[in-house]
PDB file of C-alpha atoms in Angstrom:
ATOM      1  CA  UNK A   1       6.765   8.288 -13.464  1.00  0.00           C
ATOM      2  CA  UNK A   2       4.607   8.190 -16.664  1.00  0.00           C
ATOM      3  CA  UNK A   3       1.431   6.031 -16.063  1.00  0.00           C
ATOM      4  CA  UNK A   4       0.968   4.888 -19.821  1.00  0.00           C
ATOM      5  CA  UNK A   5       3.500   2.049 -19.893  1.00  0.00           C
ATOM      6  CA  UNK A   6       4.759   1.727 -16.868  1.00  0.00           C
ATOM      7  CA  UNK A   7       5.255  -1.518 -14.989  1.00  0.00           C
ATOM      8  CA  UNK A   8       3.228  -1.441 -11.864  1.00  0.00           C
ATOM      9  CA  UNK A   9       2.751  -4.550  -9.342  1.00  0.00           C
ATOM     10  CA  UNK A  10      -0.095  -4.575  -6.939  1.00  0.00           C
ATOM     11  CA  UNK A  11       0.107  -6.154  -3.934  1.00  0.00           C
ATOM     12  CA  UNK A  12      -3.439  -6.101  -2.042  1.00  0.00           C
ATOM     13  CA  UNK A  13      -5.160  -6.005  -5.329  1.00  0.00           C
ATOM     14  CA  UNK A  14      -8.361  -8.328  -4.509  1.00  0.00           C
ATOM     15  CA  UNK A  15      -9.123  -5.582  -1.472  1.00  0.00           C
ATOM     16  CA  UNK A  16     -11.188  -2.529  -2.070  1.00  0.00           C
ATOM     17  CA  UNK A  17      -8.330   0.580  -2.269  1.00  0.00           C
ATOM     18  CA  UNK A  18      -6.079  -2.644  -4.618  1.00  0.00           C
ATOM     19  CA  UNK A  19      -8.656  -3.289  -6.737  1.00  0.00           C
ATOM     20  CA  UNK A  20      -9.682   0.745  -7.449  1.00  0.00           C
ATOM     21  CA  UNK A  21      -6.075   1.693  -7.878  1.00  0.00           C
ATOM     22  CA  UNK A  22      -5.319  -1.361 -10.391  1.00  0.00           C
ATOM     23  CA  UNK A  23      -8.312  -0.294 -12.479  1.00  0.00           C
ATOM     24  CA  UNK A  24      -7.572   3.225 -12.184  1.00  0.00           C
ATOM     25  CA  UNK A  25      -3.639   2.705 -13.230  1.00  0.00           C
ATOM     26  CA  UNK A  26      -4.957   0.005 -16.113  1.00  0.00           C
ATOM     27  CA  UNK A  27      -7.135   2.865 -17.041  1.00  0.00           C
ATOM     28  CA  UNK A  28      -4.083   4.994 -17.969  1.00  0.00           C
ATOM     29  CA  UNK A  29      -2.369   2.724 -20.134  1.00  0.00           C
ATOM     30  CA  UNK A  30      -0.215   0.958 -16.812  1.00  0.00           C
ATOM     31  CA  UNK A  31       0.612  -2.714 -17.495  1.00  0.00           C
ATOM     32  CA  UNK A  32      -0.002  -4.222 -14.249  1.00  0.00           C
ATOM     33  CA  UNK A  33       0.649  -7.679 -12.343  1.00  0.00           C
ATOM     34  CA  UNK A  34      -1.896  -8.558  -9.877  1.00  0.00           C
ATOM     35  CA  UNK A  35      -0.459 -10.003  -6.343  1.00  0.00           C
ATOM     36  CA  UNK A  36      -3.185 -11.342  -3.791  1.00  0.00           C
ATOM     37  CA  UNK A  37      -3.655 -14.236  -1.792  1.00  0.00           C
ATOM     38  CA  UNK A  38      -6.784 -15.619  -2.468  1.00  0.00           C
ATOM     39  CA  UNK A  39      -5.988 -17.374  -6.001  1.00  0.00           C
ATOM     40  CA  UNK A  40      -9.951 -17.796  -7.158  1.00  0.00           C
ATOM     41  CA  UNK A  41     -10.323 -14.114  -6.006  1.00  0.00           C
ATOM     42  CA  UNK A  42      -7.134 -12.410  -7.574  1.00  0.00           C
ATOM     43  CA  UNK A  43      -8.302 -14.634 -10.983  1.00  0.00           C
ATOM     44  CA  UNK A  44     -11.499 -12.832 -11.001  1.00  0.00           C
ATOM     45  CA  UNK A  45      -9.865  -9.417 -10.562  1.00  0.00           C
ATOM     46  CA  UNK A  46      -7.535 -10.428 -13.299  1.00  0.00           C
ATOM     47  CA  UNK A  47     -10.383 -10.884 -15.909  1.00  0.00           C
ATOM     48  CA  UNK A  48     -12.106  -7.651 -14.859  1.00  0.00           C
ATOM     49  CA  UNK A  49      -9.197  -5.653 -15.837  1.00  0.00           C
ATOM     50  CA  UNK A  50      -8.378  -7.443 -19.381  1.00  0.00           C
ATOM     51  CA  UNK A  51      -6.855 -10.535 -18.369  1.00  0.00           C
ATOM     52  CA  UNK A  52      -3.624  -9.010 -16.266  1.00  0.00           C
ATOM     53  CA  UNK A  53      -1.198 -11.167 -15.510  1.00  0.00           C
ATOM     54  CA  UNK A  54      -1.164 -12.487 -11.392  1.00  0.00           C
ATOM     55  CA  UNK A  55       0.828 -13.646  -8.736  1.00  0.00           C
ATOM     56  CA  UNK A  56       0.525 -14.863  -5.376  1.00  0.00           C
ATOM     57  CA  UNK A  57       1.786 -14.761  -2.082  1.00  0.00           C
ATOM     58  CA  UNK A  58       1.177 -14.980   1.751  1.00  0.00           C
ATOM     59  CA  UNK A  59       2.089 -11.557   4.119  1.00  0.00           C
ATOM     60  CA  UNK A  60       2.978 -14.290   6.938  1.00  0.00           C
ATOM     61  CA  UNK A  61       5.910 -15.824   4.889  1.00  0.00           C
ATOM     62  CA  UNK A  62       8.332 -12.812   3.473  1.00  0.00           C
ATOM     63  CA  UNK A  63      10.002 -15.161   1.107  1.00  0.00           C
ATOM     64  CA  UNK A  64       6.735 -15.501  -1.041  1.00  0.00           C
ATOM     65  CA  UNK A  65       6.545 -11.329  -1.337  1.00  0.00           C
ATOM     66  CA  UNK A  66      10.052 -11.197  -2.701  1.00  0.00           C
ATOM     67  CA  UNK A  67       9.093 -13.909  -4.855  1.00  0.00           C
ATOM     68  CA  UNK A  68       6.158 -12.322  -6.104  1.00  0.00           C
ATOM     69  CA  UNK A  69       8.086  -9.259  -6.841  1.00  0.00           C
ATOM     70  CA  UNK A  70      10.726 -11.074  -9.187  1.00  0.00           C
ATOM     71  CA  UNK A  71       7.376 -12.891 -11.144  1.00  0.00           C
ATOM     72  CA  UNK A  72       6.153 -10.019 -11.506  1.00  0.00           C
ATOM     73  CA  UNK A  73       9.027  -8.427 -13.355  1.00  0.00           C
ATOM     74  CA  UNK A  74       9.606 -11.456 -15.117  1.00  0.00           C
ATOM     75  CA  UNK A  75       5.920 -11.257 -16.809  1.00  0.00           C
ATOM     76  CA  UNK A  76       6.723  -7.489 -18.270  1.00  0.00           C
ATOM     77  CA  UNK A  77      10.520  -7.693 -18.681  1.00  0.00           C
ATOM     78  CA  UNK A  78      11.302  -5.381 -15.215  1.00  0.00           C
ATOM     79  CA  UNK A  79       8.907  -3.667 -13.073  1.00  0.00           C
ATOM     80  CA  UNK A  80       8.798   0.333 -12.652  1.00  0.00           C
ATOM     81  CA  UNK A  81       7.017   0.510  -9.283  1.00  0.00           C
ATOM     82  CA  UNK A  82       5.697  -1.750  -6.713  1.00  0.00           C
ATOM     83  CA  UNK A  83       2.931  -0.278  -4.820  1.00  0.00           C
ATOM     84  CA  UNK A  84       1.707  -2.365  -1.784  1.00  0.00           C
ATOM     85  CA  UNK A  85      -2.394  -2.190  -0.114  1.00  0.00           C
ATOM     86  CA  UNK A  86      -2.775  -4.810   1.642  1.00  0.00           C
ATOM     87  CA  UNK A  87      -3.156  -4.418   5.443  1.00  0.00           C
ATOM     88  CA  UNK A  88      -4.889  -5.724   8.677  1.00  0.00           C
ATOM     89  CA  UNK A  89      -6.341  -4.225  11.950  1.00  0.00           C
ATOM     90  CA  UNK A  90      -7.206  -4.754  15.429  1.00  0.00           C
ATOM     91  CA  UNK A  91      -9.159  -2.716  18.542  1.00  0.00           C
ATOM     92  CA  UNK A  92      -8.860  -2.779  21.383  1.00  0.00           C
ATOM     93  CA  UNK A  93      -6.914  -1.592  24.561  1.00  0.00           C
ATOM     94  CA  UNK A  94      -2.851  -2.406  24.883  1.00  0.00           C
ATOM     95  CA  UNK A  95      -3.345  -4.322  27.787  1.00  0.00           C
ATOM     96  CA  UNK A  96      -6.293  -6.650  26.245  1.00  0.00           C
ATOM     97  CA  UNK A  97      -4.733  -6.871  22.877  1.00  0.00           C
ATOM     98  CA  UNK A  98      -2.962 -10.323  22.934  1.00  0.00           C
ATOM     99  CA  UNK A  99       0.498 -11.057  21.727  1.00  0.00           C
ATOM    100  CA  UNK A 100      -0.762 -13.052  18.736  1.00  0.00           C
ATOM    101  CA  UNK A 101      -2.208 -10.270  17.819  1.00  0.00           C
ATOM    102  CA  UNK A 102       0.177  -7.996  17.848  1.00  0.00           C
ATOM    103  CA  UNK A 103       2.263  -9.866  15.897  1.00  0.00           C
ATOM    104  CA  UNK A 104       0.452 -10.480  13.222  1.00  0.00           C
ATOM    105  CA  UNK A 105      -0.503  -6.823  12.831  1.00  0.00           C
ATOM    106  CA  UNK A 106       3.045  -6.356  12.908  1.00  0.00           C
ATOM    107  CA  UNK A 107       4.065  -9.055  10.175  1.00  0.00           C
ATOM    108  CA  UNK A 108       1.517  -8.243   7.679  1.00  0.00           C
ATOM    109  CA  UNK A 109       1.078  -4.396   8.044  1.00  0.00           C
ATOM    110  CA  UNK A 110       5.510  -3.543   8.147  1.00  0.00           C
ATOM    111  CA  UNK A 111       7.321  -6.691   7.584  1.00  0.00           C
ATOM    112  CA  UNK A 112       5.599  -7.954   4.899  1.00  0.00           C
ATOM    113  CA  UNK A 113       5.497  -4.597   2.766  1.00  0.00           C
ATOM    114  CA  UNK A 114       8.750  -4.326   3.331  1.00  0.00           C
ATOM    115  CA  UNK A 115       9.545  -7.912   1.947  1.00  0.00           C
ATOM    116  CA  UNK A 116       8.159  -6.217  -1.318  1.00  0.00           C
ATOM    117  CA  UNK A 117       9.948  -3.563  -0.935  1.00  0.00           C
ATOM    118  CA  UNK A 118      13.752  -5.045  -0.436  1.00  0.00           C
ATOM    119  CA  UNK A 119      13.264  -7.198  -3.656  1.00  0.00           C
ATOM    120  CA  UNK A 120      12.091  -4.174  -5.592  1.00  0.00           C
ATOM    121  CA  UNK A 121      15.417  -2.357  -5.033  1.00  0.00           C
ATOM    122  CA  UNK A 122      16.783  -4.787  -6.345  1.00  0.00           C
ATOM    123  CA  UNK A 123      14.558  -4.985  -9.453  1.00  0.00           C
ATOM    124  CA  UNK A 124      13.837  -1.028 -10.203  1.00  0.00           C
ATOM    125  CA  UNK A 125      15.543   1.032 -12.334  1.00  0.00           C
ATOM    126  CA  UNK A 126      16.003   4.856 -12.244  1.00  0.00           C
ATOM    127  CA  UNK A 127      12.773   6.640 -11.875  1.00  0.00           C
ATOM    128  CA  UNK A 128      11.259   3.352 -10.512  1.00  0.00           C
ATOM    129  CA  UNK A 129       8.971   3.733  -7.686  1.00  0.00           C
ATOM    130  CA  UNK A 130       7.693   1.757  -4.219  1.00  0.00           C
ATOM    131  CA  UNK A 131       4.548   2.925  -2.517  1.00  0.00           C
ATOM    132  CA  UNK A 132       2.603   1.960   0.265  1.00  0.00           C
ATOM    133  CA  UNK A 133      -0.353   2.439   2.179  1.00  0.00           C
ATOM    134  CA  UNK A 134       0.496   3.696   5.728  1.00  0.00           C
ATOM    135  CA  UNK A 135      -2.278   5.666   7.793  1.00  0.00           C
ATOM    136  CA  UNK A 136      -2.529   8.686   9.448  1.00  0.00           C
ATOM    137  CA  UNK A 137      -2.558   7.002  12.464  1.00  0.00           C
ATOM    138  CA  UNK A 138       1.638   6.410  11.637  1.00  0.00           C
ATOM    139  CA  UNK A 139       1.772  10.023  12.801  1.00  0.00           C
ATOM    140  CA  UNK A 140      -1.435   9.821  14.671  1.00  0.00           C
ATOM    141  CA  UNK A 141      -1.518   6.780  16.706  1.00  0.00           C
ATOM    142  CA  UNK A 142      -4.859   6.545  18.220  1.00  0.00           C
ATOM    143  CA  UNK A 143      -6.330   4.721  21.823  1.00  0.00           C
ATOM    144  CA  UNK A 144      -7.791   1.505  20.843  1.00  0.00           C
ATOM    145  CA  UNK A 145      -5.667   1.370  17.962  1.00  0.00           C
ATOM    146  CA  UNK A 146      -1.968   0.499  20.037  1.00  0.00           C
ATOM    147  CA  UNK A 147      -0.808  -2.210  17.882  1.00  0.00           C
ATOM    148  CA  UNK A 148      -2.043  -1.179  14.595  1.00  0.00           C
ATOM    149  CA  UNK A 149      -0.743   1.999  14.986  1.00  0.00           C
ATOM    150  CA  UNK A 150       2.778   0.808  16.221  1.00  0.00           C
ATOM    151  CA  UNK A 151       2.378  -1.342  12.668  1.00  0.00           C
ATOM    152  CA  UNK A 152       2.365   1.310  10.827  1.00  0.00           C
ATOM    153  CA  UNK A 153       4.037   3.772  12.581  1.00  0.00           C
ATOM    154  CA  UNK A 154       6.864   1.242  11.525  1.00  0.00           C
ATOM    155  CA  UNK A 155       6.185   0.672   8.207  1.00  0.00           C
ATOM    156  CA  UNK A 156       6.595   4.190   8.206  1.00  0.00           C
ATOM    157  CA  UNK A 157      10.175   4.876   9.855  1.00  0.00           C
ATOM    158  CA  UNK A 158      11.417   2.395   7.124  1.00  0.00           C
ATOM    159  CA  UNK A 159       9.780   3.599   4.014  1.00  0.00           C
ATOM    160  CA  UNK A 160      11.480   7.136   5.857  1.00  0.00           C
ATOM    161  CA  UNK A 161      14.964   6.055   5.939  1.00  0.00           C
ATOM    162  CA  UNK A 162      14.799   3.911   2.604  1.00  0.00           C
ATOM    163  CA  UNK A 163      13.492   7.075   0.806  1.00  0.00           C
ATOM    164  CA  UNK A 164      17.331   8.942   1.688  1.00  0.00           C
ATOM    165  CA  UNK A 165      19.116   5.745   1.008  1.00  0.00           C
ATOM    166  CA  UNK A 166      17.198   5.071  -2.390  1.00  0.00           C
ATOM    167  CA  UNK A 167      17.177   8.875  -3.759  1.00  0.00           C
ATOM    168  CA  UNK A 168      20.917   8.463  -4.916  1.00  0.00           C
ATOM    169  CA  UNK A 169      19.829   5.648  -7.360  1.00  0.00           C
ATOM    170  CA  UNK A 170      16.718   7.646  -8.679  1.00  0.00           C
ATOM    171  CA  UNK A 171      14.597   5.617  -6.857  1.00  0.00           C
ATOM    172  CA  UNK A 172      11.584   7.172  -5.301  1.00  0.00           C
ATOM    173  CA  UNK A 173       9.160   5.907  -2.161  1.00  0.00           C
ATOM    174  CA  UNK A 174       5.866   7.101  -1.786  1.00  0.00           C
ATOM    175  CA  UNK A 175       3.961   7.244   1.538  1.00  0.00           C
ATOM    176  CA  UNK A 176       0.156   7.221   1.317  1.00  0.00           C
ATOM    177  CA  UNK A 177      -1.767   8.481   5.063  1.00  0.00           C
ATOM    178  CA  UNK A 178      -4.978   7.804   4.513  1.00  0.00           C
ATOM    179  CA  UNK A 179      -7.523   8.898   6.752  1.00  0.00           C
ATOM    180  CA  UNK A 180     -10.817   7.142   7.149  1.00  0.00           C
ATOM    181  CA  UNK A 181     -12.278   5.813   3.952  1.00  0.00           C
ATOM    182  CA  UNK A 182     -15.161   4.230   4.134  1.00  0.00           C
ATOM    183  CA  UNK A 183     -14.032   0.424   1.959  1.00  0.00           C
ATOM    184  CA  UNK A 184     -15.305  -1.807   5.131  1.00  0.00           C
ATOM    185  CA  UNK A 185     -11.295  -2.127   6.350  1.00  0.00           C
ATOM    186  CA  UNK A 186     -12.599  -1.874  10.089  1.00  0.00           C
ATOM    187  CA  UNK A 187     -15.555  -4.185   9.950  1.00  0.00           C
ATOM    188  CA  UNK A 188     -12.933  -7.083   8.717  1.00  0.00           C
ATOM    189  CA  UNK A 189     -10.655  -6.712  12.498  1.00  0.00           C
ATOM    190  CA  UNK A 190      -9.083  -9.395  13.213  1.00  0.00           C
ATOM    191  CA  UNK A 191     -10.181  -8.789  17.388  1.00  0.00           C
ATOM    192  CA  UNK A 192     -11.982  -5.987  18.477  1.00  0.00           C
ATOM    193  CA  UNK A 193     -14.623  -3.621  17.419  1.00  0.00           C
ATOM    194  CA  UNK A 194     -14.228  -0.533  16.024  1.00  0.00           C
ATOM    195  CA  UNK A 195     -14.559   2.939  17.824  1.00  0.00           C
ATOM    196  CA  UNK A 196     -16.672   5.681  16.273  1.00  0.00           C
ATOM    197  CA  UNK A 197     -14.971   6.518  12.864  1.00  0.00           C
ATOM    198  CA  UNK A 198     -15.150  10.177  11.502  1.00  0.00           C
ATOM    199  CA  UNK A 199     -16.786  11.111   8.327  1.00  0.00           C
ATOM    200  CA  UNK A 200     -14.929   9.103   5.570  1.00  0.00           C
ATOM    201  CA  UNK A 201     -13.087  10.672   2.873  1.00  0.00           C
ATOM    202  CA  UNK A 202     -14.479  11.223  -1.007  1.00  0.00           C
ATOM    203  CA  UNK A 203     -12.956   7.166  -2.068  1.00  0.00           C
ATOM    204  CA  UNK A 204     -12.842   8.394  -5.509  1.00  0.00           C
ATOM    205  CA  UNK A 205     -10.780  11.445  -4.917  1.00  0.00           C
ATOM    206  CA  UNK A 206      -8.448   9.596  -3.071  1.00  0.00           C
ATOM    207  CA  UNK A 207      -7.898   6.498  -5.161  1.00  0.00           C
ATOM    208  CA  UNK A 208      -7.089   9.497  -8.208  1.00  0.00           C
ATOM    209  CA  UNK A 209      -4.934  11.371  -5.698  1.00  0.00           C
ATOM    210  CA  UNK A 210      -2.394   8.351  -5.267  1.00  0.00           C
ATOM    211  CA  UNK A 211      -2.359   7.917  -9.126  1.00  0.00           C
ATOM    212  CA  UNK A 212      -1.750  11.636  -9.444  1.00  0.00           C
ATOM    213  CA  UNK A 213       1.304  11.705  -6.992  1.00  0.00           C
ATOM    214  CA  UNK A 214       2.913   8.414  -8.414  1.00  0.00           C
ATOM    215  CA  UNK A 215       2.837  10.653 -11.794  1.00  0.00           C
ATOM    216  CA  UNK A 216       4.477  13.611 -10.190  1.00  0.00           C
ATOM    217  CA  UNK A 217       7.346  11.469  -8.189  1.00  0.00           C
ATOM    218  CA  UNK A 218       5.557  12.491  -5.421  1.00  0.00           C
ATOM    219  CA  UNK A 219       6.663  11.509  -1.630  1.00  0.00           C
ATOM    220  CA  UNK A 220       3.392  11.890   0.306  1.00  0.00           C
ATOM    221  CA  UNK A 221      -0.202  11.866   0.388  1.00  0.00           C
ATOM    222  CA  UNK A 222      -1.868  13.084   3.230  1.00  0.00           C
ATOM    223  CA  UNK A 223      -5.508  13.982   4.186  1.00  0.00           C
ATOM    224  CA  UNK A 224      -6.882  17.326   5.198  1.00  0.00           C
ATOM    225  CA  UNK A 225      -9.390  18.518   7.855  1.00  0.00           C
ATOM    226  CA  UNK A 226     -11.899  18.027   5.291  1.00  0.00           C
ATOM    227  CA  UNK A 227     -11.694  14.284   4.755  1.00  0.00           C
ATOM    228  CA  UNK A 228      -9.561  15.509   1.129  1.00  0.00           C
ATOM    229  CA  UNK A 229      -6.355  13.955   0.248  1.00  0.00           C
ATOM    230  CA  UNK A 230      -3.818  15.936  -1.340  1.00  0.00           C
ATOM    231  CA  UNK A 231      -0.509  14.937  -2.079  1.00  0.00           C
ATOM    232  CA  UNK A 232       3.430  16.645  -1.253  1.00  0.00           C
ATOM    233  CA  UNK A 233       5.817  16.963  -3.722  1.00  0.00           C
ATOM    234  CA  UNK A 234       9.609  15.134  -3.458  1.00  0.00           C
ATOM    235  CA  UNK A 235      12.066  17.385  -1.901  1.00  0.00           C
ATOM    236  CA  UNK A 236      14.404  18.035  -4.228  1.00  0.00           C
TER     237      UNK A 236
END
């Protein structure tokens, strides 16, 4: 996908990784629409980055991230990719973890991207793009981190399956696996406290790397041993 130009709606884009890939993809010449749910916050984030257009919605009600995604293209005349990071976590051991709990994890960490997601296939054209923010704990799930991890451990068996059934219509889906970054994600749990984290990640690098694969069509970023993401090009 060529940056300069393209279409690109952020979901997530008042949060810290949102906010530094909207300003890195306005940066290239992207035309972006900001989604967030916090209208006085999203507004602010708007102005910072030349007076993008916005939209809203709330991860607990799917209908309103569908809707988003057909504002959105209705503010540029179509949409080229769709890139969600927004997210939630919890700690805490299976057994203590409450049900509540778990299902919000699950509704705004998988079903909720996914929302996005459906209405974008409907929306993108050939060489259009969806990307989302997973984890390495979706092929890592960790102790303390049952519920979250199932989250995205879903999130990622669907963005898995919709890659093969979206490649015949040029359409590609890019996985992001973070590792730890250090944006304050795990001081804002919904329950719990968080564990000991490991060294966090250069933020820059990684924000750059995610702009860099969407270029290249790319179908994963990953991080190494060394905190340093890296991305995996589409299988051809």
């Amino acid at each position: 996908m060529k940056i300069e130009g393209a279409r690109v709606l952020v979901a997530g884009a008042t949060g810290v990784i949102g906010a530094a890939l909207a300003a890195e993809l306005g940066a290239r010449g992207a035309h972006l629409v900001l989604a967030g749910r916090n209208e006085e916050r999203l507004t602010r984030r708007a102005q910072a980055l030349g007076g993008a257009p916005t939209v809203l919605f709330d991860a607990y009600a799917p209908d309103s991230c569908a809707r988003a995604v057909h504002a959105a293209a209705g503010e540029h005349g179509g949409l080229d990719a769709v890139l969600t990071a927004f997210g939630s976590v919890a700690f805490g051991k299976a057994g203590a973890v409450g049900d509540d709990i778990a299902e919000h994890l699950m509704a705004v960490n998988a079903l909720a991207p996914a929302a996005f997601f459906r209405a974008a296939l409907s929306v993108l054209g050939t060489g259009g793009t969806i990307a989302a923010i997973t984890g390495v704990v979706a092929e890592r799930p960790q102790p303390g981190m049952a519920d979250y991890s199932a989250s995205k451990s879903a999130l990622a068996a669907w963005l898995g399956a919709v890659r093969r059934e979206a490649r015949p219509a040029g359409i590609h889906v890019l996985e992001v696996r973070f590792g730890h970054l250090d944006t304050g994600f795990a001081d804002r749990a919904v329950a719990g406290h968080p564990p000991p984290m490991p060294q966090a990640g250069d933020f820059g690098a990684a924000v750059h790397t995610v702009v860099e694969a969407l270029a290249a069509d790319a179908e994963m970023v990953r991080t190494d041993s060394q905190g340093i993401a890296f991305f995996e090009p589409r299988v051809r």
